[in-house]
Amino acid sequence: RGLYETFPVFADAFDQVALHVEAHLDRPLADVLADEELIHQTGYAQPTLFAVEVALHALLRSWGIAPDVLVGHSIGEIAAAQVAGVLTLADAATLVAARGRLMQALPSGGAMLAVGAAEADVRALLASMANGEVSDGHLASVGGDGSNGSESSGGGLAVVGGDESHGSGFAFAVDVAAVNGPASVVVSGAEGDIDRVAELAAERGWKTSRLRTSHAFHSRLMEPMLAEFRAVVAQLSFAEPVVSVVSTVTGRPVESGLWSDPEYWVEQVRKPVRFADALAVLEGVSRFVELGPDGVLAALVQQPDAVAVPLLRRDRDEVTTALTALATLHVNGVSVDWSALFAGVQPVELPTYAFQRQRYWLRTRAEAPIAAADAGLWDLIDRGDFTKLAAELGVDPSSSLERVLPALTSWRVRGRERSRLDGWRYHIAWQPVPEPGPVALVGTWVLIGADPVGLAAALTSHGARVLAVGTDERSVLAQRLRELDGPVAGVVSLAALEDTPLLDSLAVVQAYLDAELAAPLWLVTRGAVSVGRADAPASPIQAQTWGFGRAVGLEHPEFWGGLLDLPVELDRRAAA
């Protein structure tokens, strides 16, 4: 009801369709939409889907988007015919109501199965079953024509789709009901026979899925209703479409006389839905909109660079889904009439005074002149350090000039390649900062883990009251943190200095969360990271804590203090 309550255009169009459709039903469409059982009975489902799809088309047009091409899937083809001018609203309502009523009257017991295989392979399987090459006791014969099983819609710039239900009452019969893609086929027939097809498909490694339908649509089980349906269709008036359309019965563009022929709509009940062929005709169309209850058909659009969006998605907010689809179309070049969408809304005047603002970007210090890329090489030459020079070039110190010159050329080439690659890669840049002045700490600071670097003494020298807590499993550590006496100013974890730094640090963070502390948490490592080639990490295993710590900081910024890597030997500057 989201679209109905939010957009008057949709509500008016739906009410107009309902006025005509309800003349053929025994209850209002609103009652059908509110009843989970009724909505799955094809006698009610088809008129309801028709009303929703026609109303979605009206909503799309109200936003200034007119489809260049229409294509309908099953019941959706009737909605496409109506908005294309082939049928008046009254005649379309008569057609769709009779279609649903007559299908509903067919015996139950039919089923539909989606099969993840090519059409030719599926037809070969059905033919082998019909010829007795695959036996199953009661199987006698089978057909290779068929039907579809989808309950949405899709199209050129706009696609209208549909849903249905099915019937039974024949001897064994299975037909191809729809060809939705290169490896997406739906078969339809008697329930027991469909079960057997599913078993044989599984033996061949094909994925299958039973569709929730009431009857076996687009199969020979529909044939008992065709004569009466033909009589209804003969009383209706048909015109030529006023917009380009593609038939999913033929899989080709609709030519003059095709949709205006009443017999087409009778055959449409029985023949398979050739949606894949219709999509192939639309090669080159770049924007698709699905007008239906879900995004089933939009997912079938596989054209490169094509955008396919549904106006509705099952179990998602209707208004948000529709507006998201509209925004997607807009950013992909579709012209939208925003004044229609925001009709009655007045622009907000900006204040005449300047906004108060404060800059929060970190201020960078003036950069020192950067030495040339080969400055280090010339510095070694100037100092006469030929041992390091030979190591840099990868040659023996006693090598002749004949060997050094090629090595020098190779060194410069490698330098240029590294420089180019460095511009493509993410890397951490360490910035030197001035030494801080004396910092006075107040309150209680909790130090978790063994303290081999003398950090407790450093904190105490700055005025902090330090409480030491040993590392332990999560539950024990959490209980210790809950029992702390008085408020805590900060928590410093040395768990990364233990034998299993990542696991111990994880236990600290989990225990911290369990204890519901609010003080900032710091994770300390020792020789875990490098600031350059000359600063090899002393304990690379502790570097795991830095990746873990960044994740903690993103997920829990409310208590995150930061990461601190200490030198192997705690010097005066680090302690400060």
Coordinates of C-alpha atoms in Angstrom, one line a residue:
R1 CA 0.0 0.0 0.0
G2 CA 3.0 2.3 0.1
L3 CA 2.7 3.5 -3.5
Y4 CA -1.1 3.8 -3.2
E5 CA -0.9 6.0 -0.2
T6 CA 2.1 8.1 -1.4
F7 CA 1.4 8.8 -5.1
P8 CA -2.1 9.9 -6.1
V9 CA -1.3 9.1 -9.8
F10 CA -0.8 5.4 -8.9
A11 CA -3.8 5.4 -6.6
D12 CA -6.1 6.9 -9.3
A13 CA -4.9 4.5 -12.0
F14 CA -5.3 1.5 -9.7
D15 CA -8.8 2.6 -8.7
Q16 CA -9.7 3.1 -12.4
V17 CA -8.6 -0.4 -13.3
A18 CA -10.2 -1.9 -10.2
L19 CA -13.5 -0.3 -11.2
H20 CA -13.5 -2.2 -14.5
V21 CA -12.0 -5.5 -13.1
E22 CA -14.3 -5.8 -10.1
A23 CA -17.3 -5.9 -12.4
H24 CA -16.2 -9.4 -13.2
L25 CA -15.1 -10.5 -9.6
D26 CA -17.0 -11.3 -6.4
R27 CA -14.9 -9.1 -4.2
P28 CA -12.8 -5.9 -4.3
L29 CA -9.1 -6.0 -5.3
A30 CA -8.3 -4.4 -2.0
D31 CA -9.6 -7.5 -0.2
V32 CA -7.5 -9.8 -2.5
L33 CA -4.3 -7.8 -1.8
A34 CA -4.9 -8.2 1.9
D35 CA -5.5 -12.0 1.8
E36 CA -2.4 -14.2 1.5
E37 CA -4.5 -17.1 0.3
L38 CA -6.6 -15.3 -2.3
I39 CA -3.6 -13.6 -3.9
H40 CA -2.2 -16.9 -4.9
Q41 CA -5.4 -18.1 -6.6
T42 CA -5.0 -17.3 -10.3
G43 CA -8.6 -16.2 -10.7
Y44 CA -7.8 -13.3 -8.4
A45 CA -4.0 -13.0 -8.9
Q46 CA -4.2 -12.2 -12.7
P47 CA -6.6 -9.3 -12.4
T48 CA -4.6 -7.9 -9.4
L49 CA -1.3 -8.1 -11.2
F50 CA -2.9 -6.5 -14.3
A51 CA -4.1 -3.6 -12.1
V52 CA -0.8 -3.1 -10.4
E53 CA 1.2 -3.1 -13.7
V54 CA -1.1 -0.7 -15.4
A55 CA -0.9 1.6 -12.4
L56 CA 2.9 1.3 -12.3
H57 CA 3.0 2.4 -16.0
A58 CA 0.9 5.4 -15.1
L59 CA 3.2 6.3 -12.3
L60 CA 6.2 6.0 -14.6
R61 CA 4.6 8.2 -17.2
S62 CA 3.7 10.8 -14.6
W63 CA 7.5 11.2 -13.9
G64 CA 8.0 12.1 -17.5
I65 CA 9.4 8.6 -18.6
A66 CA 7.7 7.2 -21.6
P67 CA 8.8 3.7 -22.7
D68 CA 10.3 3.3 -26.2
V69 CA 9.5 -0.4 -26.3
L70 CA 7.1 -2.7 -24.4
V71 CA 7.5 -6.4 -23.8
G72 CA 5.2 -8.4 -21.5
H73 CA 5.8 -11.8 -19.7
S74 CA 2.6 -14.0 -19.7
I75 CA -0.2 -12.0 -18.0
G76 CA 2.1 -8.9 -18.3
E77 CA 1.5 -9.0 -22.1
I78 CA -2.1 -8.1 -21.5
A79 CA -1.0 -5.1 -19.4
A80 CA 1.4 -4.1 -22.2
A81 CA -1.4 -4.4 -24.8
Q82 CA -3.6 -2.1 -22.7
V83 CA -1.0 0.7 -22.2
A84 CA 0.0 0.4 -25.9
G85 CA -3.6 1.1 -27.0
V86 CA -4.4 -2.3 -28.3
L87 CA -7.3 -2.8 -25.8
T88 CA -9.5 -0.3 -24.0
L89 CA -9.4 -0.6 -20.2
A90 CA -12.8 -2.2 -20.2
D91 CA -12.0 -4.8 -22.8
A92 CA -8.6 -5.6 -21.1
A93 CA -10.4 -6.0 -17.8
T94 CA -12.9 -8.4 -19.4
L95 CA -10.0 -10.4 -21.1
V96 CA -7.9 -10.7 -18.0
A97 CA -10.8 -11.6 -15.7
A98 CA -12.0 -14.3 -18.0
R99 CA -8.5 -15.7 -18.4
G100 CA -8.0 -16.0 -14.7
R101 CA -11.6 -17.3 -14.0
L102 CA -11.3 -20.0 -16.6
M103 CA -7.8 -21.1 -15.5
Q104 CA -9.0 -21.2 -11.9
A105 CA -11.8 -23.5 -12.9
L106 CA -9.4 -26.1 -14.3
P107 CA -8.6 -29.1 -12.2
S108 CA -5.8 -28.7 -9.7
G109 CA -2.7 -30.9 -9.7
G110 CA -0.5 -29.1 -12.1
A111 CA 3.0 -27.8 -11.3
M112 CA 5.8 -25.7 -12.8
L113 CA 9.5 -26.2 -12.5
A114 CA 12.4 -23.9 -13.3
V115 CA 15.3 -25.7 -14.8
G116 CA 18.8 -24.4 -15.1
A117 CA 19.6 -25.8 -18.5
A118 CA 19.5 -24.9 -22.2
E119 CA 16.2 -25.2 -24.0
A120 CA 17.6 -27.8 -26.5
D121 CA 18.8 -30.0 -23.6
V122 CA 15.5 -29.7 -21.8
R123 CA 13.5 -30.6 -24.9
A124 CA 15.8 -33.5 -25.6
L125 CA 15.1 -34.8 -22.1
L126 CA 11.3 -34.4 -22.5
A127 CA 11.5 -36.2 -25.9
S128 CA 13.4 -39.1 -24.5
M129 CA 10.8 -39.4 -21.8
A130 CA 8.0 -39.3 -24.4
N131 CA 9.7 -42.0 -26.4
G132 CA 10.0 -44.3 -23.4
E133 CA 13.8 -44.0 -23.4
V134 CA 13.5 -42.9 -19.8
S135 CA 11.0 -45.1 -18.1
D136 CA 9.0 -44.3 -14.9
G137 CA 6.2 -46.9 -14.8
H138 CA 3.2 -44.7 -15.6
L139 CA 5.0 -42.4 -18.2
A140 CA 3.6 -42.8 -21.7
S141 CA 4.2 -39.8 -23.8
V142 CA 5.3 -36.2 -23.5
G143 CA 5.3 -33.0 -25.5
G144 CA 8.0 -30.5 -26.1
D145 CA 6.0 -27.3 -26.3
G146 CA 5.4 -25.2 -23.3
S147 CA 4.8 -22.5 -20.9
N148 CA 6.3 -20.1 -18.4
G149 CA 6.5 -19.5 -14.8
S150 CA 7.4 -16.0 -13.7
E151 CA 5.5 -13.4 -11.8
S152 CA 6.9 -10.1 -12.7
S153 CA 7.5 -7.9 -15.7
G154 CA 10.2 -6.2 -17.6
G155 CA 10.8 -4.3 -20.9
G156 CA 12.5 -1.9 -23.4
L157 CA 12.6 1.3 -21.5
A158 CA 9.6 -0.2 -19.7
V159 CA 8.7 -3.8 -19.4
V160 CA 5.4 -5.1 -18.2
G161 CA 5.4 -8.6 -16.7
G162 CA 3.0 -11.1 -15.2
D163 CA 2.2 -14.1 -13.0
E164 CA -0.1 -17.1 -13.3
S165 CA -1.4 -20.4 -12.0
H166 CA -2.1 -23.9 -13.6
G167 CA -4.2 -27.0 -14.1
S168 CA -4.3 -30.7 -14.4
G169 CA -6.6 -33.6 -15.4
F170 CA -4.7 -35.2 -18.3
A171 CA -2.6 -38.3 -18.7
F172 CA 1.2 -37.6 -18.5
A173 CA 2.0 -34.3 -20.1
V174 CA 4.9 -31.9 -19.6
D175 CA 5.6 -28.9 -21.9
V176 CA 8.2 -26.2 -22.1
A177 CA 6.3 -23.2 -20.6
A178 CA 9.0 -20.5 -20.8
V179 CA 12.5 -19.8 -22.1
N180 CA 13.8 -17.0 -19.9
G181 CA 17.5 -17.2 -20.7
P182 CA 20.2 -19.3 -22.3
A183 CA 20.1 -21.6 -19.3
S184 CA 16.8 -20.7 -17.8
V185 CA 13.8 -22.8 -18.8
V186 CA 10.4 -23.5 -17.2
V187 CA 8.5 -26.7 -17.7
S188 CA 4.8 -27.2 -16.9
G189 CA 2.6 -30.2 -16.5
A190 CA 1.0 -32.7 -14.1
E191 CA 2.6 -32.6 -10.7
G192 CA 3.8 -36.2 -10.5
D193 CA 5.4 -35.9 -14.0
I194 CA 7.1 -32.6 -13.0
D195 CA 8.5 -34.4 -9.9
R196 CA 10.0 -37.0 -12.3
V197 CA 11.5 -34.3 -14.5
A198 CA 13.1 -32.8 -11.4
E199 CA 14.7 -36.1 -10.5
L200 CA 16.1 -36.6 -14.0
A201 CA 17.3 -33.0 -14.1
A202 CA 19.1 -33.5 -10.8
E203 CA 20.8 -36.6 -12.1
R204 CA 22.2 -34.5 -15.0
G205 CA 23.5 -31.8 -12.6
W206 CA 20.8 -29.2 -13.5
K207 CA 19.5 -26.9 -10.8
T208 CA 15.8 -26.9 -10.4
S209 CA 13.2 -25.0 -8.4
R210 CA 9.5 -25.5 -8.0
L211 CA 7.4 -22.4 -8.7
R212 CA 4.6 -21.4 -6.4
T213 CA 1.7 -21.7 -8.9
S214 CA -1.9 -23.0 -8.7
H215 CA -1.9 -24.6 -12.2
A216 CA 0.4 -25.7 -15.0
F217 CA 0.3 -22.5 -17.1
H218 CA 1.3 -22.5 -20.8
S219 CA 1.0 -26.2 -21.1
R220 CA -1.5 -28.6 -22.7
L221 CA -3.4 -28.7 -19.4
M222 CA -4.7 -25.2 -20.4
E223 CA -6.4 -26.6 -23.5
P224 CA -9.9 -27.4 -21.9
M225 CA -10.5 -23.6 -21.3
L226 CA -9.5 -22.4 -24.8
A227 CA -12.8 -22.8 -26.5
E228 CA -14.7 -20.7 -23.9
F229 CA -11.9 -18.2 -23.7
R230 CA -12.0 -17.9 -27.5
A231 CA -15.7 -17.0 -27.3
V232 CA -14.9 -14.2 -24.8
V233 CA -12.1 -12.8 -26.8
A234 CA -14.2 -12.7 -30.0
Q235 CA -16.5 -10.1 -28.4
L236 CA -13.6 -7.7 -27.8
S237 CA -12.2 -4.9 -30.0
F238 CA -8.5 -4.8 -30.8
A239 CA -6.4 -2.0 -32.3
E240 CA -2.8 -1.6 -33.5
P241 CA -0.3 -0.7 -30.8
V242 CA 0.8 3.0 -30.7
V243 CA 4.2 2.1 -29.3
S244 CA 6.8 -0.4 -30.3
V245 CA 6.2 -3.8 -28.7
V246 CA 7.9 -7.2 -28.8
S247 CA 5.9 -10.4 -28.6
T248 CA 6.9 -13.1 -26.2
V249 CA 4.8 -15.6 -28.1
T250 CA 6.9 -15.2 -31.3
G251 CA 10.0 -13.7 -29.7
R252 CA 9.9 -11.0 -32.5
P253 CA 8.7 -7.4 -32.9
V254 CA 4.9 -7.2 -33.2
E255 CA 4.0 -6.5 -36.8
S256 CA 0.7 -5.1 -38.1
G257 CA -2.2 -7.4 -37.5
L258 CA -0.5 -9.6 -34.9
W259 CA -1.8 -8.2 -31.6
S260 CA -5.1 -7.0 -33.2
D261 CA -5.9 -10.7 -34.1
P262 CA -8.1 -12.2 -31.3
E263 CA -6.6 -15.6 -32.0
Y264 CA -3.2 -14.4 -30.8
W265 CA -4.5 -13.9 -27.3
V266 CA -6.0 -17.4 -27.3
E267 CA -2.7 -19.0 -28.4
Q268 CA -0.8 -16.9 -25.8
V269 CA -2.4 -19.0 -23.1
R270 CA -1.1 -22.2 -24.5
K271 CA 2.3 -21.3 -26.1
P272 CA 5.5 -20.9 -24.2
V273 CA 6.8 -17.5 -23.2
R274 CA 9.9 -16.8 -25.3
F275 CA 11.3 -14.0 -23.1
A276 CA 14.9 -14.8 -23.9
D277 CA 14.2 -14.3 -27.7
A278 CA 12.4 -11.0 -26.9
L279 CA 15.4 -9.8 -24.9
A280 CA 17.7 -10.7 -27.9
V281 CA 15.5 -8.4 -30.1
L282 CA 16.1 -5.6 -27.6
E283 CA 19.9 -5.8 -28.1
G284 CA 21.2 -2.3 -27.9
V285 CA 18.5 -1.1 -25.4
S286 CA 20.4 0.3 -22.5
R287 CA 17.7 1.0 -19.9
F288 CA 15.0 -1.4 -18.7
V289 CA 12.3 -0.9 -16.1
E290 CA 10.3 -3.8 -14.7
L291 CA 6.7 -3.1 -13.9
G292 CA 5.6 -6.0 -11.6
P293 CA 5.6 -7.3 -8.1
D294 CA 9.3 -8.2 -7.9
G295 CA 12.6 -8.0 -9.8
V296 CA 12.6 -11.4 -11.4
L297 CA 12.7 -10.3 -15.0
A298 CA 15.1 -7.4 -14.4
A299 CA 17.6 -10.0 -13.2
L300 CA 17.4 -11.8 -16.6
V301 CA 18.7 -8.8 -18.5
Q302 CA 22.3 -9.7 -19.4
Q303 CA 23.1 -7.1 -22.1
P304 CA 26.5 -5.5 -21.4
D305 CA 26.3 -2.0 -20.0
A306 CA 22.5 -2.2 -19.7
V307 CA 20.7 -1.0 -16.6
A308 CA 17.6 -2.9 -15.4
V309 CA 15.6 -1.8 -12.4
P310 CA 12.3 -3.0 -10.9
L311 CA 9.8 -0.4 -9.6
L312 CA 8.8 -2.9 -6.9
R313 CA 10.7 -5.6 -4.9
R314 CA 9.0 -8.2 -2.7
D315 CA 9.4 -7.5 1.0
R316 CA 11.0 -4.1 0.5
D317 CA 9.6 -0.7 1.1
E318 CA 7.6 0.2 -2.0
V319 CA 8.3 4.0 -2.0
T320 CA 12.0 3.6 -1.4
T321 CA 12.3 0.9 -4.1
A322 CA 10.4 3.0 -6.7
L323 CA 12.4 6.2 -5.9
T324 CA 15.7 4.3 -6.0
A325 CA 14.8 2.9 -9.4
L326 CA 13.9 6.5 -10.6
A327 CA 17.3 7.8 -9.3
T328 CA 19.1 5.0 -11.0
L329 CA 17.4 5.8 -14.3
H330 CA 18.3 9.5 -13.8
V331 CA 22.0 8.9 -13.3
N332 CA 22.0 6.7 -16.3
G333 CA 20.7 9.4 -18.7
V334 CA 16.9 9.1 -18.5
S335 CA 15.2 12.5 -18.4
V336 CA 12.9 12.8 -15.3
D337 CA 10.2 15.4 -14.7
W338 CA 11.2 16.3 -11.2
S339 CA 8.6 19.1 -11.0
A340 CA 5.9 16.4 -11.3
L341 CA 7.5 14.3 -8.5
F342 CA 7.8 17.3 -6.2
A343 CA 4.5 18.9 -7.2
G344 CA 3.2 21.2 -4.4
V345 CA 6.6 21.4 -2.7
Q346 CA 8.2 24.8 -2.4
P347 CA 12.0 25.2 -2.5
V348 CA 13.6 26.2 0.8
E349 CA 15.2 29.6 0.8
L350 CA 18.9 29.6 1.9
P351 CA 19.7 32.0 4.7
T352 CA 21.2 35.3 3.7
Y353 CA 24.0 35.1 6.2
A354 CA 27.2 33.1 5.8
F355 CA 27.1 29.7 7.5
Q356 CA 29.2 29.3 10.6
R357 CA 31.9 26.7 9.9
Q358 CA 35.0 25.2 11.3
R359 CA 37.8 23.4 9.5
Y360 CA 38.7 20.0 10.8
W361 CA 41.3 18.9 8.3
L362 CA 44.7 18.2 9.8
R363 CA 47.2 20.9 9.0
T364 CA 50.3 19.7 7.2
R365 CA 53.7 21.2 7.7
A366 CA 55.6 22.7 4.8
E367 CA 57.3 19.9 3.0
A368 CA 61.1 20.0 2.7
P369 CA 62.6 19.9 -0.8
I370 CA 62.5 16.3 -2.1
A371 CA 65.8 14.9 -3.3
A372 CA 66.1 13.4 -6.8
A373 CA 65.3 9.7 -7.1
D374 CA 68.9 8.8 -7.6
A375 CA 70.3 11.2 -4.9
G376 CA 71.1 8.3 -2.7
L377 CA 73.2 6.7 -5.4
W378 CA 75.3 9.8 -5.9
D379 CA 75.7 10.2 -2.2
L380 CA 77.3 6.8 -2.0
I381 CA 79.7 7.7 -4.9
D382 CA 80.6 11.1 -3.2
R383 CA 81.4 9.3 0.0
G384 CA 83.3 6.6 -1.8
D385 CA 81.2 3.9 -0.1
F386 CA 81.7 1.4 -3.0
T387 CA 80.7 -1.6 -0.9
K388 CA 77.1 -0.3 -0.3
L389 CA 77.1 1.0 -3.9
A390 CA 77.9 -2.5 -5.2
A391 CA 75.1 -4.0 -3.0
E392 CA 72.6 -1.4 -4.3
L393 CA 73.5 -2.2 -7.9
G394 CA 73.8 -6.0 -7.3
V395 CA 77.3 -6.4 -8.5
D396 CA 80.6 -7.5 -7.0
P397 CA 82.7 -4.5 -5.5
S398 CA 85.6 -5.5 -7.6
S399 CA 83.6 -5.6 -10.9
S400 CA 84.9 -3.7 -13.9
L401 CA 83.2 -0.7 -15.4
E402 CA 82.0 -3.0 -18.2
R403 CA 79.8 -4.8 -15.7
V404 CA 78.9 -1.8 -13.6
L405 CA 77.4 0.3 -16.4
P406 CA 74.7 -2.2 -17.4
A407 CA 73.9 -2.7 -13.7
L408 CA 73.5 1.1 -13.3
T409 CA 71.1 1.2 -16.3
S410 CA 69.1 -1.7 -14.9
W411 CA 68.9 0.0 -11.5
R412 CA 67.5 3.2 -13.0
V413 CA 64.9 1.2 -15.0
R414 CA 63.8 -0.7 -11.8
G415 CA 63.6 2.6 -10.0
R416 CA 61.2 4.1 -12.7
E417 CA 59.1 0.9 -12.6
R418 CA 58.8 1.1 -8.8
S419 CA 57.9 4.7 -9.0
R420 CA 55.1 4.1 -11.6
L421 CA 53.7 1.1 -9.6
D422 CA 53.8 3.0 -6.3
G423 CA 51.3 5.4 -7.8
W424 CA 48.8 2.6 -8.4
R425 CA 49.1 1.0 -5.0
Y426 CA 47.7 1.9 -1.5
H427 CA 50.5 2.5 0.9
I428 CA 50.9 3.9 4.4
A429 CA 52.9 7.1 4.7
W430 CA 54.5 7.8 8.1
Q431 CA 54.7 11.5 9.0
P432 CA 57.3 12.7 11.6
V433 CA 55.7 14.7 14.4
P434 CA 57.4 17.0 16.9
E435 CA 58.2 15.6 20.2
P436 CA 55.4 16.3 22.7
G437 CA 55.9 18.3 25.8
P438 CA 55.3 16.9 29.2
V439 CA 51.9 15.4 29.5
A440 CA 50.1 15.1 32.9
L441 CA 47.8 12.1 33.3
V442 CA 45.1 11.9 35.9
G443 CA 42.8 9.2 37.2
T444 CA 43.2 5.4 37.1
W445 CA 44.7 3.7 34.0
V446 CA 44.3 0.0 33.6
L447 CA 47.3 -1.9 32.1
I448 CA 46.3 -5.3 30.7
G449 CA 49.0 -8.0 30.3
A450 CA 52.6 -8.5 31.2
D451 CA 54.8 -5.3 31.1
P452 CA 58.2 -6.2 29.7
V453 CA 58.9 -2.6 28.5
G454 CA 58.2 -0.8 31.8
L455 CA 55.1 1.0 30.5
A456 CA 53.6 1.1 34.0
A457 CA 56.5 3.1 35.3
A458 CA 56.2 5.5 32.4
L459 CA 52.5 6.1 33.0
T460 CA 53.1 6.5 36.8
S461 CA 55.8 9.1 36.1
H462 CA 53.2 11.2 34.3
G463 CA 50.8 11.1 37.3
A464 CA 48.6 8.2 36.4
R465 CA 47.4 5.6 39.0
V466 CA 48.1 2.3 37.3
L467 CA 46.2 -0.9 37.9
A468 CA 47.7 -4.0 36.4
V469 CA 45.4 -6.8 35.2
G470 CA 46.7 -10.0 33.7
T471 CA 45.5 -11.4 30.4
D472 CA 43.1 -14.4 30.6
E473 CA 40.2 -15.9 28.8
R474 CA 37.3 -13.6 27.9
S475 CA 34.9 -14.3 30.7
V476 CA 37.5 -14.1 33.4
L477 CA 39.0 -10.9 32.1
A478 CA 35.5 -9.3 31.7
Q479 CA 34.8 -10.1 35.4
R480 CA 38.1 -8.5 36.5
L481 CA 37.3 -5.4 34.6
R482 CA 33.8 -5.2 36.1
E483 CA 35.3 -5.4 39.6
L484 CA 37.6 -2.4 39.1
D485 CA 37.4 0.1 41.9
G486 CA 36.1 3.6 40.7
P487 CA 36.1 5.2 37.3
V488 CA 38.7 4.5 34.7
A489 CA 40.5 7.1 32.7
G490 CA 42.0 4.8 30.1
V491 CA 42.7 1.2 29.3
V492 CA 46.0 0.1 27.7
S493 CA 46.3 -3.5 26.4
L494 CA 49.7 -5.2 26.1
A495 CA 48.1 -8.4 25.1
A496 CA 49.8 -8.2 21.7
L497 CA 53.1 -8.7 23.4
E498 CA 52.0 -12.2 24.4
D499 CA 52.7 -15.4 22.5
T500 CA 49.4 -15.3 20.6
P501 CA 49.0 -11.5 20.0
L502 CA 45.9 -11.5 17.8
L503 CA 43.9 -14.0 19.9
D504 CA 44.8 -12.3 23.2
S505 CA 44.0 -8.9 21.8
L506 CA 40.6 -10.2 20.6
A507 CA 39.9 -11.5 24.0
V508 CA 40.7 -8.1 25.5
V509 CA 38.4 -6.2 23.2
Q510 CA 35.6 -8.8 23.8
A511 CA 36.0 -8.6 27.5
Y512 CA 36.1 -4.8 27.4
L513 CA 32.7 -4.8 25.5
D514 CA 31.3 -7.3 28.0
A515 CA 32.4 -5.2 30.9
E516 CA 30.7 -2.1 29.3
L517 CA 33.6 0.2 30.0
A518 CA 33.5 3.7 28.5
A519 CA 37.2 4.7 28.9
P520 CA 39.3 4.8 25.7
L521 CA 41.1 1.6 24.8
W522 CA 44.6 1.5 23.4
L523 CA 46.3 -1.5 21.8
V524 CA 50.1 -1.5 22.2
T525 CA 52.5 -3.5 20.0
R526 CA 56.3 -3.6 20.1
G527 CA 58.4 -3.6 16.9
A528 CA 55.3 -4.6 14.9
V529 CA 55.5 -2.0 12.1
S530 CA 58.1 -0.5 9.9
V531 CA 58.5 3.2 8.9
G532 CA 60.9 2.5 6.1
R533 CA 63.4 0.0 4.5
A534 CA 65.9 0.7 7.2
D535 CA 63.4 -0.1 10.0
A536 CA 62.6 -3.8 9.7
P537 CA 59.9 -4.9 12.1
A538 CA 61.2 -6.9 15.0
S539 CA 57.9 -8.8 15.5
P540 CA 55.9 -9.1 12.3
I541 CA 53.4 -11.4 14.0
Q542 CA 52.2 -8.5 16.1
A543 CA 51.3 -6.6 12.9
Q544 CA 48.1 -8.6 12.9
T545 CA 47.0 -6.5 15.8
W546 CA 47.2 -3.4 13.6
G547 CA 44.8 -4.8 11.1
F548 CA 42.5 -6.0 13.8
G549 CA 42.8 -2.6 15.6
R550 CA 41.7 -0.7 12.6
A551 CA 38.6 -2.9 12.3
V552 CA 37.8 -2.3 16.0
G553 CA 38.2 1.5 15.5
L554 CA 35.7 1.5 12.6
E555 CA 33.2 -0.6 14.4
H556 CA 33.5 1.0 17.9
P557 CA 34.7 4.6 17.5
E558 CA 32.9 5.5 20.7
F559 CA 35.6 3.9 22.9
W560 CA 38.5 3.6 20.5
G561 CA 41.8 5.2 21.7
G562 CA 44.2 4.0 19.0
L563 CA 47.2 1.8 18.2
L564 CA 50.7 2.5 19.5
D565 CA 53.8 0.7 18.4
L566 CA 56.7 1.0 20.8
P567 CA 60.4 0.4 20.0
V568 CA 61.9 -2.9 21.2
E569 CA 63.7 -0.9 23.8
L570 CA 61.5 1.8 25.5
D571 CA 63.5 5.0 25.2
R572 CA 62.9 8.4 26.7
R573 CA 61.0 9.7 23.7
A574 CA 58.7 6.7 23.5
A575 CA 57.9 6.9 27.2
A576 CA 57.0 10.6 26.9

